[in-house]
Amino acid sequence: MKPLDLKLLRDIGKMKGQMFAVGIIMACGLAMMITTRSLIVSLETTRDAYYAQNRFADVFCELKRAPNAVRTRLAELPGVAAVETRVAGKVTLDLPGLAEPADGTIISIPDDRAQQLHTLFLRRGRLPEMGSRSEVVVGEAFAEAHGFEPGNEITATIHGARQALRITGIALSPEYVFEARPGDTLPDNRRFGIFWMNERELANAFQLDGAFNSVLVDVAPGVATAPVMAALNRVLAPYGGLIAYDRADHASAKRLNDEINILRKLSFAFPLVFLSIAAFMSSAVLTRLVRLQREQIAQLKAFGYSSRQVGVHYLKFALVIVVFGMVVGGTVGVWLGTNIVIVYHRFFRFPSLVFQPDTQAITTAFLASAGAAFLGVVGAVRQAVRLPPAEAMRPEPPAEFRASLLERLCLARLASPSFRMALRNLERKPWQAAFTALGLALATGIPVVPGSMREAINYLIEVQWQQAQRQDVTLSLIEPGSASALGDMQHLPGVVKAEAFRGVPARVRFGHRTRRLAITGVPREATLNQMLDTNGHPLALPPDGLLISAKLAEILGAKPGDKLVIEVQEGRRPTCGATIQGLITDYAGLSVFMDVEALRRLMREGPTVSGAFLTVDKSRWVEFLDAVKESPRVAALSIKSAVRASFRKSTAEMMGMVQTLYFSFSVVVAFGVVYNSARIALSERSRDLATLRVVGFTHREVAAVLIGELALLTLIALPIGLGIGSLLAKGIVGTASTESVRLPLVLTARTYATAVLIVVASATFSFAVVSRRIHRLDLLGVLKARD
């Protein structure tokens, strides 16, 4: 082994604590990068293969009713590679062990031709046989939630007719990777499922014999979807066709893409913070080492080692840190990713989702960590290379004495000698103190992020399901009903209050930007489902105009006072303009509300209703649910308490895992920064401290000098760190804000107190370690040594 390498090992052994602290912080950043980048690759690779193998469509369109003969016309449209027509509708379920009715979507399987698009992936069992009656295949998520197996029977109501369905198979479909109700942003696998039935039997059930109400289109390679959608709209318009849309607007595909986009942003943001801290700490460690080894550098150059060899020698310190960080970070990253994939199985249903370590991400992580480390130490290496042997043989000039600010203000008598020495040393090295404080500030800021996420979830649950949604249940009808339908819902057993709503599918447009969604009309005096502003205060519904989600306004580039174009996709399909009168603060999906009477005038219809928000007497809850189960007009029943429980089980659980991960990393960073700063300070000032002990200072007084410096820097860093943490939290919340799910930015005293407590606890532990090392100083050895 070369002499310089032996020296490298010896030096690393002496400063293993500092090297470990820097390496473990770098490992945290690399683990985050490798985990997130590998998860992106795992999801994208699995998604693309699944979509290709099971032929996920490019364009989708729902309609009222069209004869099967139209299928030929659709297949002949320019750019169309394949067409699949089908029957789809809603089904209500009466399940054993479930008090409330469940619901689902039931879709046809061709029984007179081969299925071209959205082919099913059978987990168990078989497809319904041709000519068989009442046989269905059920989605895996719903089957797992209830323990269904092939051969089981369930009771269902299809288009008002009650019948027993026999399960023949458990399957997956590329259309329902994210298996949730239309418009829902959270899965509720216990109360919502997907079913497939033979086309002829399902068409008869929905009175669509010889017709279809849903179209799937596969676009030819290299052809844009926009002209195909326009042609599809023209052909299907006479048959009640809604506006065609592509994968970008498909609910399941969009939810999956949103998750991938969030991971993509997180794969850059958090590793950047960790690697920046590691770079700063690497610089501090190596600068201190070069300063202490001035004479050794001179001797090496005097013995014939070139400046390049000396520079490479000190660069190897950074290389050791990088290798350590890569080994630990890569191992932790793969372990985290493997466990997070298991959680993803609850949200996204693939035939197989296996964690795939991204080799490119690992290479990128190595280069990023090496770049960060080398940038951190380049200044120290340049200093070592430029030291002339003659100058380096002389000890570093002592610092110039200068009275501290406290002394210049004639306030020295208010502080102890130890504190005055600590303050004086900080003023002598302002840049070193500033960088140390910056590291401590970053360590303070990181715990703010998981704390804000925890508070955001609690706030969301309180606002969304206590202040905004004050109803017990939301009941939706299969078809819009007349005023008598509201009366029927009001007379259900136990109903205390009912507020009708009218929902219509529409496309809203502002300039060149559009979105497909539902416009909901509610009474102006409604109190059960309230629209809230940014402060959580109820917004009054205007007599004309719209209240829309703030997220929708951001997507459209609109603001209050702007006029949106509304293209209704139901009834006479009117088109009109409506002014934005206010913005709603909501946290799931995109919403547009208007006065129900104004919506009915727009639709040129009477007092129709699509459903109602209900409050129910809990003493008659079972009677209410039994009555709903027997009602053939009910399409879906959403129970607020069940939705809230589903949120806690799914999204909140995922967020809880992320919080735990970030808190763990933040504790590591906080301790690493404080401990490293304390060890560097001890190494730099060991001669001074030993001298103080020799001249009569007690151990407590000597420790107070060093600990006083770090305590002052910690106190300075805390408010700065809380500000940095607030900015980080704001950035992360903005990154995770999608059309599907959003989190509010909530920063409370508890969040800040937790961050401060983590740093103070880390500092206290580090101070205890340093104090013990001061107590064990070899006074004569330190005073004789030059490094």
CSV table of C-alpha atoms in Angstrom, one decimal, residues 69-267:
chain,number,residue,atom,x,y,z
A,69,ALA,CA,-74.1,-0.8,-36.9
A,70,VAL,CA,-72.4,2.5,-36.0
A,71,ARG,CA,-69.4,0.4,-35.0
A,72,THR,CA,-68.4,0.0,-38.6
A,73,ARG,CA,-68.5,3.8,-39.2
A,74,LEU,CA,-66.3,4.3,-36.2
A,75,ALA,CA,-63.7,1.7,-37.4
A,76,GLU,CA,-63.4,3.6,-40.7
A,77,LEU,CA,-62.6,6.9,-39.2
A,78,PRO,CA,-59.1,8.2,-40.2
A,79,GLY,CA,-56.4,7.3,-37.6
A,80,VAL,CA,-58.4,4.6,-35.9
A,81,ALA,CA,-56.6,1.3,-35.5
A,82,ALA,CA,-59.2,-0.6,-33.5
A,83,VAL,CA,-62.6,0.1,-32.0
A,84,GLU,CA,-64.4,-1.6,-29.1
A,85,THR,CA,-68.1,-0.8,-28.4
A,86,ARG,CA,-69.7,-2.0,-25.2
A,87,VAL,CA,-72.4,-1.6,-22.6
A,88,ALA,CA,-71.6,0.0,-19.2
A,89,GLY,CA,-73.7,1.0,-16.3
A,90,LYS,CA,-74.2,1.1,-12.6
A,91,VAL,CA,-75.0,-1.7,-10.3
A,92,THR,CA,-76.2,-1.7,-6.6
A,93,LEU,CA,-75.2,-4.5,-4.4
A,94,ASP,CA,-76.6,-6.1,-1.2
A,95,LEU,CA,-73.7,-7.8,0.4
A,96,PRO,CA,-73.6,-10.1,3.5
A,97,GLY,CA,-71.8,-8.5,6.4
A,98,LEU,CA,-72.2,-4.9,5.0
A,99,ALA,CA,-75.1,-2.9,6.5
A,100,GLU,CA,-75.1,-0.3,3.8
A,101,PRO,CA,-75.6,-0.9,0.1
A,102,ALA,CA,-72.4,-1.1,-2.0
A,103,ASP,CA,-72.3,-0.1,-5.7
A,104,GLY,CA,-70.2,-0.6,-8.7
A,105,THR,CA,-69.7,-0.3,-12.4
A,106,ILE,CA,-70.6,-3.3,-14.6
A,107,ILE,CA,-69.1,-3.6,-18.1
A,108,SER,CA,-69.9,-5.9,-21.0
A,109,ILE,CA,-67.5,-8.5,-22.5
A,110,PRO,CA,-68.1,-9.3,-26.2
A,111,ASP,CA,-69.8,-12.7,-26.7
A,112,ASP,CA,-70.0,-12.7,-30.5
A,113,ARG,CA,-66.5,-11.5,-31.3
A,114,ALA,CA,-63.0,-11.4,-29.9
A,115,GLN,CA,-62.3,-8.6,-27.4
A,116,GLN,CA,-59.9,-6.1,-29.0
A,117,LEU,CA,-59.3,-3.6,-26.2
A,118,HIS,CA,-59.1,-3.7,-22.4
A,119,THR,CA,-58.6,-7.4,-22.3
A,120,LEU,CA,-58.9,-8.8,-18.8
A,121,PHE,CA,-56.1,-10.3,-16.8
A,122,LEU,CA,-57.6,-13.3,-14.9
A,123,ARG,CA,-56.2,-13.9,-11.5
A,124,ARG,CA,-58.4,-16.9,-10.7
A,125,GLY,CA,-61.4,-18.6,-12.3
A,126,ARG,CA,-62.7,-18.1,-15.9
A,127,LEU,CA,-64.7,-15.7,-18.0
A,128,PRO,CA,-68.5,-16.1,-18.3
A,129,GLU,CA,-69.4,-18.7,-20.8
A,130,MET,CA,-71.3,-17.7,-23.9
A,131,GLY,CA,-75.0,-18.0,-23.4
A,132,SER,CA,-74.7,-18.3,-19.6
A,133,ARG,CA,-76.9,-16.2,-17.4
A,134,SER,CA,-76.0,-14.1,-14.4
A,135,GLU,CA,-72.3,-14.9,-14.5
A,136,VAL,CA,-69.8,-12.1,-13.8
A,137,VAL,CA,-66.1,-11.5,-13.3
A,138,VAL,CA,-65.3,-9.2,-10.4
A,139,GLY,CA,-62.3,-6.8,-9.9
A,140,GLU,CA,-59.6,-8.0,-7.6
A,141,ALA,CA,-59.6,-5.1,-5.2
A,142,PHE,CA,-63.3,-5.6,-4.4
A,143,ALA,CA,-63.0,-9.4,-4.2
A,144,GLU,CA,-60.1,-9.1,-1.7
A,145,ALA,CA,-62.0,-6.7,0.4
A,146,HIS,CA,-64.9,-9.2,0.8
A,147,GLY,CA,-63.0,-12.5,0.5
A,148,PHE,CA,-64.9,-13.4,-2.7
A,149,GLU,CA,-63.8,-16.5,-4.7
A,150,PRO,CA,-65.1,-18.0,-8.0
A,151,GLY,CA,-68.4,-19.8,-7.2
A,152,ASN,CA,-69.6,-17.2,-4.7
A,153,GLU,CA,-72.9,-15.4,-5.3
A,154,ILE,CA,-73.9,-11.8,-4.6
A,155,THR,CA,-77.3,-10.0,-4.9
A,156,ALA,CA,-77.3,-7.1,-7.2
A,157,THR,CA,-79.8,-4.6,-8.7
A,158,ILE,CA,-79.1,-3.8,-12.3
A,159,HIS,CA,-81.3,-1.0,-13.9
A,160,GLY,CA,-84.0,-1.6,-11.3
A,161,ALA,CA,-84.1,-5.4,-11.5
A,162,ARG,CA,-82.8,-7.5,-8.6
A,163,GLN,CA,-80.9,-10.7,-9.4
A,164,ALA,CA,-78.3,-13.1,-8.1
A,165,LEU,CA,-74.9,-12.9,-9.8
A,166,ARG,CA,-72.5,-15.8,-9.7
A,167,ILE,CA,-68.8,-15.0,-9.7
A,168,THR,CA,-66.8,-17.0,-12.2
A,169,GLY,CA,-63.5,-15.2,-12.0
A,170,ILE,CA,-61.3,-12.6,-10.3
A,171,ALA,CA,-59.7,-10.2,-12.8
A,172,LEU,CA,-57.8,-7.0,-13.4
A,173,SER,CA,-58.3,-4.4,-16.2
A,174,PRO,CA,-55.9,-1.7,-17.5
A,175,GLU,CA,-58.9,0.6,-17.3
A,176,TYR,CA,-59.0,0.3,-13.5
A,177,VAL,CA,-55.5,0.3,-12.2
A,178,PHE,CA,-56.9,2.8,-9.7
A,179,GLU,CA,-60.2,1.2,-8.8
A,180,ALA,CA,-62.5,4.0,-7.5
A,181,ARG,CA,-65.9,5.5,-8.2
A,182,PRO,CA,-66.1,8.0,-11.1
A,183,GLY,CA,-65.2,11.4,-9.6
A,184,ASP,CA,-63.7,9.9,-6.4
A,185,THR,CA,-60.1,10.5,-5.6
A,186,LEU,CA,-59.8,7.7,-3.0
A,187,PRO,CA,-60.4,4.0,-3.3
A,188,ASP,CA,-63.2,2.4,-1.3
A,189,ASN,CA,-62.8,-1.2,-2.2
A,190,ARG,CA,-65.3,-2.4,0.3
A,191,ARG,CA,-68.2,-0.4,-1.1
A,192,PHE,CA,-67.3,-0.1,-4.7
A,193,GLY,CA,-66.3,-2.7,-7.3
A,194,ILE,CA,-65.9,-3.4,-11.0
A,195,PHE,CA,-67.8,-6.2,-12.7
A,196,TRP,CA,-67.8,-7.7,-16.2
A,197,MET,CA,-70.8,-9.6,-17.8
A,198,ASN,CA,-71.6,-11.0,-21.2
A,199,GLU,CA,-72.6,-8.2,-23.6
A,200,ARG,CA,-75.9,-9.7,-24.7
A,201,GLU,CA,-77.2,-10.3,-21.2
A,202,LEU,CA,-76.0,-6.9,-19.9
A,203,ALA,CA,-77.5,-5.1,-23.0
A,204,ASN,CA,-80.9,-6.7,-22.2
A,205,ALA,CA,-80.7,-5.6,-18.6
A,206,PHE,CA,-80.1,-2.0,-19.6
A,207,GLN,CA,-82.6,-2.1,-22.4
A,208,LEU,CA,-79.8,-1.6,-25.0
A,209,ASP,CA,-80.4,-4.8,-27.0
A,210,GLY,CA,-78.5,-4.3,-30.3
A,211,ALA,CA,-76.9,-1.1,-29.1
A,212,PHE,CA,-74.0,0.3,-27.1
A,213,ASN,CA,-73.3,3.3,-24.8
A,214,SER,CA,-69.5,3.3,-24.5
A,215,VAL,CA,-66.7,3.4,-27.1
A,216,LEU,CA,-63.0,2.6,-26.8
A,217,VAL,CA,-60.6,3.6,-29.6
A,218,ASP,CA,-57.0,2.5,-30.3
A,219,VAL,CA,-55.3,5.2,-32.3
A,220,ALA,CA,-52.9,4.2,-35.1
A,221,PRO,CA,-49.2,4.7,-34.3
A,222,GLY,CA,-48.0,8.3,-35.0
A,223,VAL,CA,-51.5,9.7,-35.2
A,224,ALA,CA,-52.5,12.5,-32.8
A,225,THR,CA,-55.6,11.8,-30.6
A,226,ALA,CA,-57.2,15.3,-31.2
A,227,PRO,CA,-58.5,14.8,-34.7
A,228,VAL,CA,-59.7,11.3,-33.8
A,229,MET,CA,-61.6,12.7,-30.8
A,230,ALA,CA,-63.2,15.4,-33.0
A,231,ALA,CA,-64.3,12.8,-35.6
A,232,LEU,CA,-65.7,10.6,-32.9
A,233,ASN,CA,-67.7,13.6,-31.4
A,234,ARG,CA,-69.2,14.3,-34.9
A,235,VAL,CA,-70.3,10.7,-35.4
A,236,LEU,CA,-71.7,10.1,-32.0
A,237,ALA,CA,-73.4,13.5,-31.4
A,238,PRO,CA,-76.8,12.4,-32.8
A,239,TYR,CA,-76.7,9.4,-30.3
A,240,GLY,CA,-76.2,11.5,-27.2
A,241,GLY,CA,-72.4,11.2,-27.2
A,242,LEU,CA,-70.5,13.0,-24.5
A,243,ILE,CA,-67.2,14.7,-25.3
A,244,ALA,CA,-64.5,12.2,-26.2
A,245,TYR,CA,-61.3,12.3,-24.1
A,246,ASP,CA,-57.9,10.6,-24.2
A,247,ARG,CA,-55.7,9.0,-21.6
A,248,ALA,CA,-54.6,12.3,-20.2
A,249,ASP,CA,-58.2,12.8,-18.8
A,250,HIS,CA,-58.9,9.1,-18.0
A,251,ALA,CA,-59.5,9.0,-14.2
A,252,SER,CA,-57.4,5.9,-13.4
A,253,ALA,CA,-54.5,6.8,-15.8
A,254,LYS,CA,-54.5,10.4,-14.5
A,255,ARG,CA,-54.3,9.3,-10.8
A,256,LEU,CA,-51.4,7.1,-11.6
A,257,ASN,CA,-49.6,9.8,-13.6
A,258,ASP,CA,-50.2,12.2,-10.8
A,259,GLU,CA,-48.4,9.9,-8.4
A,260,ILE,CA,-45.5,9.5,-10.8
A,261,ASN,CA,-45.2,13.2,-11.3
A,262,ILE,CA,-45.1,13.8,-7.5
A,263,LEU,CA,-42.3,11.2,-7.2
A,264,ARG,CA,-40.4,12.9,-10.0
A,265,LYS,CA,-40.4,16.2,-8.2
A,266,LEU,CA,-39.5,14.7,-4.8
A,267,SER,CA,-36.7,12.8,-6.4
